[in-house]
Amino acid sequence: MDFLTLLISDKVARREQKKFSTRLRRGQFRTTKIVEQFQFERLPQLNRVLVYDLATGRYLEEKAPVLVVGLCGTVKRHMAQKLAHCPVCQGVDVVLTTCASLAQSLKAAWATGSYERIAVHAGPGAATNHR
């Protein structure tokens, strides 16, 4: 019985690890570093409390958007990847993109007539808020 339990728990653990790896790959993560590894000393103006609050994923339950903005060289992408890693660990699918890539994809979708299909994935009202 113990052997069978061990086999099943191993299978479950492998399956969960595969799901996690797939979410990271589909999310287009460049790194798998986590928020706890961030060196806040390098950016003392960064709100550490807000970063850790975002890392909890509470904004997902509240359906609140998160937009990371700032000047060039202020580790926006680096921080966004660290913050997006937290929901992936919680089993949520995440896709990282830049504003430029998103705008380009939406423009191409609009030109080919597939905008409505893409907007459905963006959430309610996305198809009507494009003007």
mmCIF file with all atom_site columns, C-alpha atoms in Angstrom:
data_model
loop_
_atom_site.group_PDB
_atom_site.id
_atom_site.type_symbol
_atom_site.label_atom_id
_atom_site.label_alt_id
_atom_site.label_comp_id
_atom_site.label_asym_id
_atom_site.label_entity_id
_atom_site.label_seq_id
_atom_site.pdbx_PDB_ins_code
_atom_site.Cartn_x
_atom_site.Cartn_y
_atom_site.Cartn_z
_atom_site.occupancy
_atom_site.B_iso_or_equiv
_atom_site.pdbx_formal_charge
_atom_site.auth_seq_id
_atom_site.auth_comp_id
_atom_site.auth_asym_id
_atom_site.auth_atom_id
_atom_site.pdbx_PDB_model_num
ATOM 1   C CA . MET A 1 1   ? 0.000   0.000  0.000   1.00 0.00 ? 1   MET A CA 1
ATOM 2   C CA . ASP A 1 2   ? 2.857   2.397  0.832   1.00 0.00 ? 2   ASP A CA 1
ATOM 3   C CA . PHE A 1 3   ? 4.495   1.652  -2.514  1.00 0.00 ? 3   PHE A CA 1
ATOM 4   C CA . LEU A 1 4   ? 1.281   2.389  -4.403  1.00 0.00 ? 4   LEU A CA 1
ATOM 5   C CA . THR A 1 5   ? 0.841   5.645  -2.474  1.00 0.00 ? 5   THR A CA 1
ATOM 6   C CA . LEU A 1 6   ? 4.403   6.630  -3.353  1.00 0.00 ? 6   LEU A CA 1
ATOM 7   C CA . LEU A 1 7   ? 3.826   5.902  -7.054  1.00 0.00 ? 7   LEU A CA 1
ATOM 8   C CA . ILE A 1 8   ? 0.618   7.916  -7.163  1.00 0.00 ? 8   ILE A CA 1
ATOM 9   C CA . SER A 1 9   ? 2.082   10.892 -5.308  1.00 0.00 ? 9   SER A CA 1
ATOM 10  C CA . ASP A 1 10  ? 5.108   10.842 -7.629  1.00 0.00 ? 10  ASP A CA 1
ATOM 11  C CA . LYS A 1 11  ? 2.820   10.821 -10.670 1.00 0.00 ? 11  LYS A CA 1
ATOM 12  C CA . VAL A 1 12  ? 0.797   13.731 -9.289  1.00 0.00 ? 12  VAL A CA 1
ATOM 13  C CA . ALA A 1 13  ? 3.962   15.722 -8.534  1.00 0.00 ? 13  ALA A CA 1
ATOM 14  C CA . ARG A 1 14  ? 5.313   15.143 -12.052 1.00 0.00 ? 14  ARG A CA 1
ATOM 15  C CA . ARG A 1 15  ? 2.008   16.165 -13.596 1.00 0.00 ? 15  ARG A CA 1
ATOM 16  C CA . GLU A 1 16  ? 1.927   19.390 -11.557 1.00 0.00 ? 16  GLU A CA 1
ATOM 17  C CA . GLN A 1 17  ? 5.535   20.169 -12.504 1.00 0.00 ? 17  GLN A CA 1
ATOM 18  C CA . LYS A 1 18  ? 4.716   19.635 -16.175 1.00 0.00 ? 18  LYS A CA 1
ATOM 19  C CA . LYS A 1 19  ? 1.702   21.963 -15.924 1.00 0.00 ? 19  LYS A CA 1
ATOM 20  C CA . PHE A 1 20  ? 3.874   24.569 -14.223 1.00 0.00 ? 20  PHE A CA 1
ATOM 21  C CA . SER A 1 21  ? 6.575   24.305 -16.910 1.00 0.00 ? 21  SER A CA 1
ATOM 22  C CA . THR A 1 22  ? 3.954   24.583 -19.637 1.00 0.00 ? 22  THR A CA 1
ATOM 23  C CA . ARG A 1 23  ? 2.484   27.724 -18.049 1.00 0.00 ? 23  ARG A CA 1
ATOM 24  C CA . LEU A 1 24  ? 5.956   29.296 -17.899 1.00 0.00 ? 24  LEU A CA 1
ATOM 25  C CA . ARG A 1 25  ? 6.659   28.437 -21.546 1.00 0.00 ? 25  ARG A CA 1
ATOM 26  C CA . ARG A 1 26  ? 3.285   29.691 -22.802 1.00 0.00 ? 26  ARG A CA 1
ATOM 27  C CA . GLY A 1 27  ? 3.613   32.831 -20.701 1.00 0.00 ? 27  GLY A CA 1
ATOM 28  C CA . GLN A 1 28  ? 6.852   33.706 -22.530 1.00 0.00 ? 28  GLN A CA 1
ATOM 29  C CA . PHE A 1 29  ? 8.878   34.145 -19.363 1.00 0.00 ? 29  PHE A CA 1
ATOM 30  C CA . ARG A 1 30  ? 12.515  35.063 -19.887 1.00 0.00 ? 30  ARG A CA 1
ATOM 31  C CA . THR A 1 31  ? 13.487  34.212 -16.340 1.00 0.00 ? 31  THR A CA 1
ATOM 32  C CA . THR A 1 32  ? 12.029  32.256 -13.467 1.00 0.00 ? 32  THR A CA 1
ATOM 33  C CA . LYS A 1 33  ? 13.324  34.413 -10.649 1.00 0.00 ? 33  LYS A CA 1
ATOM 34  C CA . ILE A 1 34  ? 10.861  35.207 -7.913  1.00 0.00 ? 34  ILE A CA 1
ATOM 35  C CA . VAL A 1 35  ? 9.979   38.407 -6.035  1.00 0.00 ? 35  VAL A CA 1
ATOM 36  C CA . GLU A 1 36  ? 11.863  37.267 -2.927  1.00 0.00 ? 36  GLU A CA 1
ATOM 37  C CA . GLN A 1 37  ? 15.086  37.331 -4.978  1.00 0.00 ? 37  GLN A CA 1
ATOM 38  C CA . PHE A 1 38  ? 14.633  40.967 -6.019  1.00 0.00 ? 38  PHE A CA 1
ATOM 39  C CA . GLN A 1 39  ? 17.287  43.362 -4.732  1.00 0.00 ? 39  GLN A CA 1
ATOM 40  C CA . PHE A 1 40  ? 15.195  46.253 -3.439  1.00 0.00 ? 40  PHE A CA 1
ATOM 41  C CA . GLU A 1 41  ? 18.355  48.077 -2.340  1.00 0.00 ? 41  GLU A CA 1
ATOM 42  C CA . ARG A 1 42  ? 19.109  48.838 -6.005  1.00 0.00 ? 42  ARG A CA 1
ATOM 43  C CA . LEU A 1 43  ? 15.787  50.714 -6.354  1.00 0.00 ? 43  LEU A CA 1
ATOM 44  C CA . PRO A 1 44  ? 14.981  52.309 -2.997  1.00 0.00 ? 44  PRO A CA 1
ATOM 45  C CA . GLN A 1 45  ? 12.115  54.336 -4.515  1.00 0.00 ? 45  GLN A CA 1
ATOM 46  C CA . LEU A 1 46  ? 10.243  51.118 -5.387  1.00 0.00 ? 46  LEU A CA 1
ATOM 47  C CA . ASN A 1 47  ? 7.317   50.499 -3.034  1.00 0.00 ? 47  ASN A CA 1
ATOM 48  C CA . ARG A 1 48  ? 8.264   47.167 -1.429  1.00 0.00 ? 48  ARG A CA 1
ATOM 49  C CA . VAL A 1 49  ? 4.891   46.787 0.321   1.00 0.00 ? 49  VAL A CA 1
ATOM 50  C CA . LEU A 1 50  ? 3.020   47.227 -2.972  1.00 0.00 ? 50  LEU A CA 1
ATOM 51  C CA . VAL A 1 51  ? 5.275   44.710 -4.721  1.00 0.00 ? 51  VAL A CA 1
ATOM 52  C CA . TYR A 1 52  ? 4.676   42.075 -2.048  1.00 0.00 ? 52  TYR A CA 1
ATOM 53  C CA . ASP A 1 53  ? 0.936   42.842 -2.110  1.00 0.00 ? 53  ASP A CA 1
ATOM 54  C CA . LEU A 1 54  ? 0.888   42.282 -5.881  1.00 0.00 ? 54  LEU A CA 1
ATOM 55  C CA . ALA A 1 55  ? 2.846   39.060 -5.389  1.00 0.00 ? 55  ALA A CA 1
ATOM 56  C CA . THR A 1 56  ? -0.050  37.615 -3.372  1.00 0.00 ? 56  THR A CA 1
ATOM 57  C CA . GLY A 1 57  ? -2.228  37.679 -6.506  1.00 0.00 ? 57  GLY A CA 1
ATOM 58  C CA . ARG A 1 58  ? -5.102  39.391 -4.711  1.00 0.00 ? 58  ARG A CA 1
ATOM 59  C CA . TYR A 1 59  ? -5.630  41.612 -7.762  1.00 0.00 ? 59  TYR A CA 1
ATOM 60  C CA . LEU A 1 60  ? -6.666  38.480 -9.697  1.00 0.00 ? 60  LEU A CA 1
ATOM 61  C CA . GLU A 1 61  ? -9.561  37.791 -7.339  1.00 0.00 ? 61  GLU A CA 1
ATOM 62  C CA . GLU A 1 62  ? -10.554 41.455 -7.515  1.00 0.00 ? 62  GLU A CA 1
ATOM 63  C CA . LYS A 1 63  ? -10.188 41.449 -11.331 1.00 0.00 ? 63  LYS A CA 1
ATOM 64  C CA . ALA A 1 64  ? -8.039  44.569 -11.028 1.00 0.00 ? 64  ALA A CA 1
ATOM 65  C CA . PRO A 1 65  ? -5.623  45.367 -13.867 1.00 0.00 ? 65  PRO A CA 1
ATOM 66  C CA . VAL A 1 66  ? -1.929  45.823 -13.120 1.00 0.00 ? 66  VAL A CA 1
ATOM 67  C CA . LEU A 1 67  ? 0.160   48.042 -15.351 1.00 0.00 ? 67  LEU A CA 1
ATOM 68  C CA . VAL A 1 68  ? 3.898   48.353 -14.785 1.00 0.00 ? 68  VAL A CA 1
ATOM 69  C CA . VAL A 1 69  ? 5.174   51.688 -16.130 1.00 0.00 ? 69  VAL A CA 1
ATOM 70  C CA . GLY A 1 70  ? 8.316   53.721 -15.779 1.00 0.00 ? 70  GLY A CA 1
ATOM 71  C CA . LEU A 1 71  ? 11.301  55.211 -17.547 1.00 0.00 ? 71  LEU A CA 1
ATOM 72  C CA . CYS A 1 72  ? 13.770  53.151 -19.550 1.00 0.00 ? 72  CYS A CA 1
ATOM 73  C CA . GLY A 1 73  ? 16.131  51.122 -17.397 1.00 0.00 ? 73  GLY A CA 1
ATOM 74  C CA . THR A 1 74  ? 13.864  50.971 -14.349 1.00 0.00 ? 74  THR A CA 1
ATOM 75  C CA . VAL A 1 75  ? 13.532  47.150 -14.439 1.00 0.00 ? 75  VAL A CA 1
ATOM 76  C CA . LYS A 1 76  ? 9.866   47.173 -15.491 1.00 0.00 ? 76  LYS A CA 1
ATOM 77  C CA . ARG A 1 77  ? 10.078  43.945 -17.465 1.00 0.00 ? 77  ARG A CA 1
ATOM 78  C CA . HIS A 1 78  ? 12.199  42.320 -14.778 1.00 0.00 ? 78  HIS A CA 1
ATOM 79  C CA . MET A 1 79  ? 9.679   43.229 -12.071 1.00 0.00 ? 79  MET A CA 1
ATOM 80  C CA . ALA A 1 80  ? 6.684   42.252 -14.219 1.00 0.00 ? 80  ALA A CA 1
ATOM 81  C CA . GLN A 1 81  ? 8.185   38.816 -14.789 1.00 0.00 ? 81  GLN A CA 1
ATOM 82  C CA . LYS A 1 82  ? 8.808   38.340 -11.081 1.00 0.00 ? 82  LYS A CA 1
ATOM 83  C CA . LEU A 1 83  ? 5.260   39.427 -10.239 1.00 0.00 ? 83  LEU A CA 1
ATOM 84  C CA . ALA A 1 84  ? 3.738   37.264 -12.969 1.00 0.00 ? 84  ALA A CA 1
ATOM 85  C CA . HIS A 1 85  ? 5.629   34.246 -11.672 1.00 0.00 ? 85  HIS A CA 1
ATOM 86  C CA . CYS A 1 86  ? 3.512   34.286 -8.479  1.00 0.00 ? 86  CYS A CA 1
ATOM 87  C CA . PRO A 1 87  ? 0.138   33.554 -10.168 1.00 0.00 ? 87  PRO A CA 1
ATOM 88  C CA . VAL A 1 88  ? 1.812   30.864 -12.285 1.00 0.00 ? 88  VAL A CA 1
ATOM 89  C CA . CYS A 1 89  ? 2.836   29.151 -9.041  1.00 0.00 ? 89  CYS A CA 1
ATOM 90  C CA . GLN A 1 90  ? -0.820  29.380 -7.974  1.00 0.00 ? 90  GLN A CA 1
ATOM 91  C CA . GLY A 1 91  ? -1.945  27.593 -11.156 1.00 0.00 ? 91  GLY A CA 1
ATOM 92  C CA . VAL A 1 92  ? -2.990  30.629 -13.189 1.00 0.00 ? 92  VAL A CA 1
ATOM 93  C CA . ASP A 1 93  ? -2.105  31.007 -16.885 1.00 0.00 ? 93  ASP A CA 1
ATOM 94  C CA . VAL A 1 94  ? -0.180  34.231 -17.523 1.00 0.00 ? 94  VAL A CA 1
ATOM 95  C CA . VAL A 1 95  ? 1.000   35.843 -20.756 1.00 0.00 ? 95  VAL A CA 1
ATOM 96  C CA . LEU A 1 96  ? 3.639   38.548 -20.635 1.00 0.00 ? 96  LEU A CA 1
ATOM 97  C CA . THR A 1 97  ? 3.838   41.124 -23.391 1.00 0.00 ? 97  THR A CA 1
ATOM 98  C CA . THR A 1 98  ? 4.997   44.667 -23.981 1.00 0.00 ? 98  THR A CA 1
ATOM 99  C CA . CYS A 1 99  ? 2.681   47.542 -24.874 1.00 0.00 ? 99  CYS A CA 1
ATOM 100 C CA . ALA A 1 100 ? 4.298   47.709 -28.312 1.00 0.00 ? 100 ALA A CA 1
ATOM 101 C CA . SER A 1 101 ? 3.729   43.991 -28.977 1.00 0.00 ? 101 SER A CA 1
ATOM 102 C CA . LEU A 1 102 ? 0.153   44.166 -27.741 1.00 0.00 ? 102 LEU A CA 1
ATOM 103 C CA . ALA A 1 103 ? -0.596  47.200 -29.916 1.00 0.00 ? 103 ALA A CA 1
ATOM 104 C CA . GLN A 1 104 ? 0.977   45.487 -32.935 1.00 0.00 ? 104 GLN A CA 1
ATOM 105 C CA . SER A 1 105 ? -1.050  42.295 -32.367 1.00 0.00 ? 105 SER A CA 1
ATOM 106 C CA . LEU A 1 106 ? -4.289  44.252 -31.981 1.00 0.00 ? 106 LEU A CA 1
ATOM 107 C CA . LYS A 1 107 ? -3.558  46.298 -35.106 1.00 0.00 ? 107 LYS A CA 1
ATOM 108 C CA . ALA A 1 108 ? -2.864  43.135 -37.116 1.00 0.00 ? 108 ALA A CA 1
ATOM 109 C CA . ALA A 1 109 ? -6.022  41.485 -35.763 1.00 0.00 ? 109 ALA A CA 1
ATOM 110 C CA . TRP A 1 110 ? -8.070  44.552 -36.650 1.00 0.00 ? 110 TRP A CA 1
ATOM 111 C CA . ALA A 1 111 ? -6.641  44.556 -40.188 1.00 0.00 ? 111 ALA A CA 1
ATOM 112 C CA . THR A 1 112 ? -7.450  40.878 -40.747 1.00 0.00 ? 112 THR A CA 1
ATOM 113 C CA . GLY A 1 113 ? -10.905 41.048 -39.202 1.00 0.00 ? 113 GLY A CA 1
ATOM 114 C CA . SER A 1 114 ? -10.031 38.746 -36.314 1.00 0.00 ? 114 SER A CA 1
ATOM 115 C CA . TYR A 1 115 ? -10.153 41.503 -33.696 1.00 0.00 ? 115 TYR A CA 1
ATOM 116 C CA . GLU A 1 116 ? -13.480 40.393 -32.231 1.00 0.00 ? 116 GLU A CA 1
ATOM 117 C CA . ARG A 1 117 ? -12.125 36.874 -31.673 1.00 0.00 ? 117 ARG A CA 1
ATOM 118 C CA . ILE A 1 118 ? -9.008  38.211 -29.890 1.00 0.00 ? 118 ILE A CA 1
ATOM 119 C CA . ALA A 1 119 ? -11.007 40.702 -27.833 1.00 0.00 ? 119 ALA A CA 1
ATOM 120 C CA . VAL A 1 120 ? -13.164 37.899 -26.410 1.00 0.00 ? 120 VAL A CA 1
ATOM 121 C CA . HIS A 1 121 ? -10.048 36.552 -24.657 1.00 0.00 ? 121 HIS A CA 1
ATOM 122 C CA . ALA A 1 122 ? -9.275  39.980 -23.214 1.00 0.00 ? 122 ALA A CA 1
ATOM 123 C CA . GLY A 1 123 ? -12.452 40.040 -21.140 1.00 0.00 ? 123 GLY A CA 1
ATOM 124 C CA . PRO A 1 124 ? -15.880 41.656 -21.132 1.00 0.00 ? 124 PRO A CA 1
ATOM 125 C CA . GLY A 1 125 ? -16.185 44.902 -23.028 1.00 0.00 ? 125 GLY A CA 1
ATOM 126 C CA . ALA A 1 126 ? -12.814 44.594 -24.750 1.00 0.00 ? 126 ALA A CA 1
ATOM 127 C CA . ALA A 1 127 ? -14.397 44.307 -28.180 1.00 0.00 ? 127 ALA A CA 1
ATOM 128 C CA . THR A 1 128 ? -16.384 47.512 -27.691 1.00 0.00 ? 128 THR A CA 1
ATOM 129 C CA . ASN A 1 129 ? -13.720 49.634 -26.022 1.00 0.00 ? 129 ASN A CA 1
ATOM 130 C CA . HIS A 1 130 ? -11.417 49.884 -29.039 1.00 0.00 ? 130 HIS A CA 1
ATOM 131 C CA . ARG A 1 131 ? -12.386 53.357 -30.288 1.00 0.00 ? 131 ARG A CA 1
#
